[in-house]
GROMACS .gro file of C-alpha atoms in nm:
model
  246
    1MET     CA    1   3.923   2.517   0.137
    2PRO     CA    2   4.044   2.317   0.448
    3ALA     CA    3   4.349   2.096   0.329
    4ARG     CA    4   4.101   1.770   0.421
    5LEU     CA    5   3.844   1.815   0.095
    6THR     CA    6   4.136   1.945  -0.101
    7ARG     CA    7   4.320   1.541  -0.026
    8LEU     CA    8   3.972   1.393  -0.171
    9ILE     CA    9   3.915   1.566  -0.497
   10PRO     CA   10   4.091   1.392  -0.813
   11ARG     CA   11   4.431   1.498  -0.991
   12THR     CA   12   4.393   1.464  -1.261
   13THR     CA   13   4.233   1.474  -1.633
   14ARG     CA   14   4.142   1.084  -1.588
   15ALA     CA   15   4.074   1.088  -1.267
   16ARG     CA   16   3.857   1.353  -1.240
   17ARG     CA   17   3.670   1.131  -1.573
   18ARG     CA   18   3.596   0.832  -1.356
   19THR     CA   19   3.436   1.070  -1.057
   20VAL     CA   20   3.182   1.189  -1.278
   21GLN     CA   21   3.060   0.887  -1.423
   22ALA     CA   22   3.038   0.685  -1.129
   23VAL     CA   23   2.857   1.002  -0.992
   24MET     CA   24   2.644   1.039  -1.297
   25LEU     CA   25   2.581   0.603  -1.271
   26GLY     CA   26   2.516   0.643  -0.912
   27ALA     CA   27   2.218   0.829  -1.050
   28VAL     CA   28   2.131   0.652  -1.328
   29LEU     CA   29   2.060   0.349  -1.037
   30ALA     CA   30   1.831   0.577  -0.814
   31LEU     CA   31   1.588   0.695  -1.073
   32LEU     CA   32   1.598   0.314  -1.157
   33PRO     CA   33   1.362   0.219  -0.922
   34VAL     CA   34   1.114   0.507  -0.982
   35THR     CA   35   1.139   0.503  -1.268
   36TRP     CA   36   0.986   0.150  -1.325
   37MET     CA   37   0.756   0.260  -1.053
   38HIS     CA   38   0.587   0.547  -1.291
   39THR     CA   39   0.570   0.242  -1.597
   40ALA     CA   40   0.390  -0.024  -1.414
   41ALA     CA   41   0.157   0.247  -1.291
   42ALA     CA   42   0.071   0.406  -1.650
   43GLY     CA   43  -0.295   0.383  -1.760
   44LYS     CA   44  -0.296   0.284  -1.399
   45LEU     CA   45  -0.404   0.563  -1.225
   46ARG     CA   46  -0.821   0.660  -1.180
   47THR     CA   47  -1.020   0.872  -0.966
   48THR     CA   48  -1.369   0.758  -0.699
   49ALA     CA   49  -1.605   0.870  -1.058
   50ASP     CA   50  -1.402   0.711  -1.385
   51VAL     CA   51  -1.188   0.389  -1.212
   52PRO     CA   52  -1.350   0.106  -1.361
   53ALA     CA   53  -1.516  -0.181  -1.131
   54ARG     CA   54  -1.435  -0.446  -0.870
   55ASP     CA   55  -1.487  -0.673  -0.643
   56VAL     CA   56  -1.342  -0.587  -0.429
   57ALA     CA   57  -1.096  -0.222  -0.333
   58VAL     CA   58  -0.837  -0.338  -0.120
   59VAL     CA   59  -0.785  -0.074   0.214
   60PHE     CA   60  -0.428  -0.010   0.339
   61GLY     CA   61  -0.322   0.087   0.682
   62ALA     CA   62  -0.182   0.439   0.733
   63GLY     CA   63  -0.107   0.396   1.147
   64LEU     CA   64  -0.373   0.514   1.442
   65TRP     CA   65  -0.379   0.796   1.687
   66LYS     CA   66  -0.509   0.602   2.056
   67GLY     CA   67  -0.672   0.376   1.908
   68ARG     CA   68  -0.849   0.538   1.594
   69PRO     CA   69  -0.747   0.579   1.215
   70THR     CA   70  -0.528   0.877   1.149
   71PRO     CA   71  -0.669   1.182   0.910
   72TYR     CA   72  -0.403   1.032   0.652
   73LEU     CA   73  -0.624   0.711   0.692
   74ALA     CA   74  -1.006   0.784   0.764
   75HIS     CA   75  -0.948   0.958   0.425
   76ARG     CA   76  -0.829   0.649   0.308
   77LEU     CA   77  -1.134   0.506   0.405
   78ASP     CA   78  -1.430   0.750   0.342
   79THR     CA   79  -1.230   0.657  -0.064
   80ALA     CA   80  -1.356   0.355  -0.015
   81ALA     CA   81  -1.665   0.385   0.125
   82GLU     CA   82  -1.728   0.644  -0.144
   83LEU     CA   83  -1.665   0.333  -0.363
   84TYR     CA   84  -1.872   0.111  -0.202
   85ARG     CA   85  -2.173   0.380  -0.244
   86THR     CA   86  -2.161   0.408  -0.587
   87GLY     CA   87  -2.097   0.045  -0.672
   88LYS     CA   88  -1.787   0.020  -0.832
   89VAL     CA   89  -1.667  -0.206  -0.561
   90ARG     CA   90  -1.839  -0.460  -0.335
   91VAL     CA   91  -1.656  -0.585  -0.141
   92LEU     CA   92  -1.353  -0.369   0.138
   93LEU     CA   93  -1.038  -0.553   0.188
   94VAL     CA   94  -0.905  -0.387   0.501
   95THR     CA   95  -0.506  -0.481   0.525
   96GLY     CA   96  -0.288  -0.339   0.819
   97ASP     CA   97  -0.044  -0.427   1.112
   98ASN     CA   98  -0.188  -0.599   1.433
   99SER     CA   99   0.156  -0.755   1.511
  100ARG     CA  100   0.096  -0.601   1.868
  101THR     CA  101  -0.204  -0.664   2.093
  102ALA     CA  102  -0.234  -0.315   2.177
  103TYR     CA  103  -0.211  -0.212   1.822
  104ASP     CA  104  -0.473  -0.301   1.570
  105GLU     CA  105  -0.500  -0.159   1.253
  106PRO     CA  106  -0.772  -0.390   1.020
  107SER     CA  107  -1.001  -0.322   1.366
  108ALA     CA  108  -1.004   0.053   1.391
  109MET     CA  109  -1.032   0.009   1.001
  110ARG     CA  110  -1.337  -0.226   1.028
  111ALA     CA  111  -1.527  -0.015   1.335
  112TYR     CA  112  -1.443   0.357   1.120
  113LEU     CA  113  -1.627   0.168   0.801
  114THR     CA  114  -1.924   0.047   0.924
  115ALA     CA  115  -1.953   0.365   1.132
  116ARG     CA  116  -1.975   0.528   0.753
  117GLY     CA  117  -2.255   0.273   0.671
  118VAL     CA  118  -2.076  -0.029   0.582
  119PRO     CA  119  -2.221  -0.354   0.610
  120ASP     CA  120  -2.021  -0.479   0.814
  121GLY     CA  121  -2.037  -0.827   0.629
  122ARG     CA  122  -1.912  -0.619   0.374
  123ILE     CA  123  -1.548  -0.564   0.530
  124VAL     CA  124  -1.235  -0.890   0.506
  125SER     CA  125  -0.972  -0.805   0.765
  126ASP     CA  126  -0.592  -0.845   0.664
  127TYR     CA  127  -0.423  -0.842   0.980
  128ALA     CA  128  -0.080  -0.962   0.849
  129GLY     CA  129  -0.113  -0.641   0.579
  130PHE     CA  130   0.280  -0.490   0.708
  131ASP     CA  131   0.407  -0.364   0.474
  132THR     CA  132   0.274  -0.266   0.109
  133TRP     CA  133   0.414  -0.590  -0.141
  134ASP     CA  134   0.311  -0.815   0.275
  135SER     CA  135  -0.056  -0.647   0.156
  136CYS     CA  136  -0.041  -0.740  -0.175
  137VAL     CA  137   0.074  -1.071  -0.182
  138ARG     CA  138  -0.194  -1.176   0.066
  139ALA     CA  139  -0.488  -1.023  -0.089
  140ARG     CA  140  -0.368  -1.246  -0.369
  141LYS     CA  141  -0.229  -1.594  -0.195
  142VAL     CA  142  -0.424  -1.594   0.094
  143PHE     CA  143  -0.728  -1.401   0.012
  144GLY     CA  144  -0.758  -1.476  -0.402
  145VAL     CA  145  -0.795  -1.133  -0.461
  146ASP     CA  146  -0.689  -1.156  -0.814
  147ARG     CA  147  -0.847  -0.795  -0.944
  148ALA     CA  148  -0.855  -0.486  -0.732
  149VAL     CA  149  -0.917  -0.126  -0.676
  150LEU     CA  150  -0.677   0.009  -0.457
  151VAL     CA  151  -0.740   0.322  -0.239
  152THR     CA  152  -0.399   0.473  -0.086
  153GLN     CA  153  -0.298   0.885  -0.004
  154ASP     CA  154  -0.139   0.988  -0.420
  155PHE     CA  155   0.212   1.030  -0.331
  156HIS     CA  156   0.186   0.615  -0.252
  157ILE     CA  157  -0.070   0.449  -0.536
  158LYS     CA  158   0.223   0.441  -0.734
  159ARG     CA  159   0.442   0.175  -0.568
  160ALA     CA  160   0.145   0.010  -0.503
  161VAL     CA  161   0.024  -0.032  -0.783
  162ALA     CA  162   0.334  -0.182  -0.908
  163LEU     CA  163   0.391  -0.402  -0.625
  164CYS     CA  164   0.041  -0.595  -0.698
  165GLY     CA  165   0.029  -0.584  -1.038
  166ARG     CA  166   0.444  -0.791  -0.962
  167ALA     CA  167   0.177  -0.973  -0.677
  168GLY     CA  168  -0.046  -1.106  -1.002
  169VAL     CA  169  -0.296  -0.872  -0.892
  170ASP     CA  170  -0.463  -0.682  -1.192
  171ALA     CA  171  -0.523  -0.350  -0.971
  172TYR     CA  172  -0.624  -0.002  -1.044
  173GLY     CA  173  -0.541   0.251  -0.812
  174VAL     CA  174  -0.677   0.557  -0.652
  175GLY     CA  175  -0.478   0.834  -0.477
  176VAL     CA  176  -0.617   1.034  -0.290
  177ALA     CA  177  -0.532   1.385  -0.259
  178GLU     CA  178  -0.404   1.566   0.037
  179PRO     CA  179  -0.277   1.930   0.104
  180HIS     CA  180   0.095   1.961   0.066
  181ASP     CA  181   0.189   2.008   0.394
  182ARG     CA  182   0.423   1.834   0.630
  183THR     CA  183   0.269   1.512   0.676
  184TRP     CA  184   0.292   1.552   0.240
  185TYR     CA  185   0.629   1.608   0.205
  186PHE     CA  186   0.791   1.335   0.453
  187GLY     CA  187   0.565   1.087   0.244
  188THR     CA  188   0.651   1.243  -0.063
  189THR     CA  189   1.030   1.188   0.028
  190ARG     CA  190   0.975   0.890   0.158
  191GLU     CA  191   0.887   0.719  -0.174
  192LEU     CA  192   1.206   0.779  -0.302
  193PHE     CA  193   1.375   0.587  -0.042
  194ALA     CA  194   1.028   0.321  -0.079
  195ALA     CA  195   1.088   0.275  -0.451
  196GLY     CA  196   1.480   0.066  -0.447
  197LYS     CA  197   1.296  -0.128  -0.137
  198ALA     CA  198   0.984  -0.189  -0.395
  199ALA     CA  199   1.248  -0.287  -0.690
  200LEU     CA  200   1.316  -0.553  -0.462
  201ASP     CA  201   1.042  -0.677  -0.389
  202ALA     CA  202   0.944  -0.738  -0.719
  203GLY     CA  203   1.321  -0.828  -0.830
  204LEU     CA  204   1.331  -1.120  -0.528
  205ARG     CA  205   1.005  -1.173  -0.505
  206PRO     CA  206   0.998  -1.266  -0.110
  207ASP     CA  207   0.717  -1.486   0.063
  208PRO     CA  208   0.512  -1.200   0.354
  209HIS     CA  209   0.656  -1.148   0.715
  210PHE     CA  210   0.360  -1.427   0.773
  211LEU     CA  211   0.153  -1.642   0.454
  212GLY     CA  212  -0.058  -1.875   0.599
  213PRO     CA  213  -0.384  -2.093   0.452
  214ALA     CA  214  -0.557  -1.968   0.194
  215GLU     CA  215  -0.928  -1.749   0.382
  216ARG     CA  216  -1.240  -1.748   0.271
  217GLY     CA  217  -1.321  -1.385   0.351
  218VAL     CA  218  -1.314  -1.271  -0.026
  219THR     CA  219  -1.516  -1.518  -0.071
  220GLU     CA  220  -1.716  -1.589   0.115
  221ALA     CA  221  -1.868  -1.195   0.127
  222LEU     CA  222  -1.920  -1.183  -0.295
  223ALA     CA  223  -2.120  -1.444  -0.253
  224SER     CA  224  -2.335  -1.315   0.031
  225ALA     CA  225  -2.287  -0.933  -0.173
  226GLY     CA  226  -2.384  -1.123  -0.507
  227ALA     CA  227  -2.697  -1.303  -0.367
  228GLY     CA  228  -2.795  -1.005  -0.290
  229ALA     CA  229  -2.864  -1.084   0.112
  230PRO     CA  230  -2.840  -0.830   0.346
  231ALA     CA  231  -2.520  -0.781   0.470
  232SER     CA  232  -2.577  -0.811   0.921
  233PRO     CA  233  -2.292  -0.867   1.184
  234ARG     CA  234  -2.362  -1.345   1.099
  235ASP     CA  235  -2.238  -1.211   0.747
  236ARG     CA  236  -1.883  -1.166   0.861
  237PRO     CA  237  -1.624  -1.383   0.720
  238ARG     CA  238  -1.550  -1.650   0.993
  239THR     CA  239  -1.198  -1.769   0.855
  240GLU     CA  240  -1.053  -1.443   0.937
  241ARG     CA  241  -0.695  -1.538   1.060
  242ARG     CA  242  -0.509  -1.297   1.309
  243ALA     CA  243  -0.127  -1.326   1.264
  244PRO     CA  244   0.126  -1.508   1.562
  245ARG     CA  245   0.247  -1.164   1.674
  246PRO     CA  246   0.641  -1.156   1.746
   0.00000   0.00000   0.00000
């Protein structure tokens, strides 16, 4: 063994015991956020077939490729469209990043959904969903959503449900299953690190990067849907505001 490594090994039994205890404590602390997420999401995960009906589904952004949804985002949108078609939800709140002129997740999500038969007037855009916590807080404080179905990939759904619950949204989650390819393994590994930030967000409850005033987009879309009026481009909520770009 190299001499440098030998010097790092505790020389006494007491020192070794303390080292082992420190390592064990670190492991426990590292697992606490993951444990919290699993506990908070327990009993809240469903499929498209058995999820309880809610007025609103929140669909989280997952990136664009050449201005169009990535495959993972497309799968989330396909699931949300199915929830709408089967009457599980009446309005879709698409939340994503539009911090740059050339990058507009919510508009790309809207275009994808309308191309697959979801009426434009049943879609509301949140242009400042920069991360999961921001999307959850804005759903509650800006758009007035207090009950929802959340749609995202299976490896992300527990964090989404836990954070939205902490933000005041009583949510069920529908996790979209994916083949266990390189992207899936990357996303699953990323969740282990994201759990720490999620726990901090849940504990500290910071304001999102951009909060802004309350908007009536969801309320108006639900009123239109409840009245049984045909959805048309004119039904699109006019109160949606884009977040200021840095």
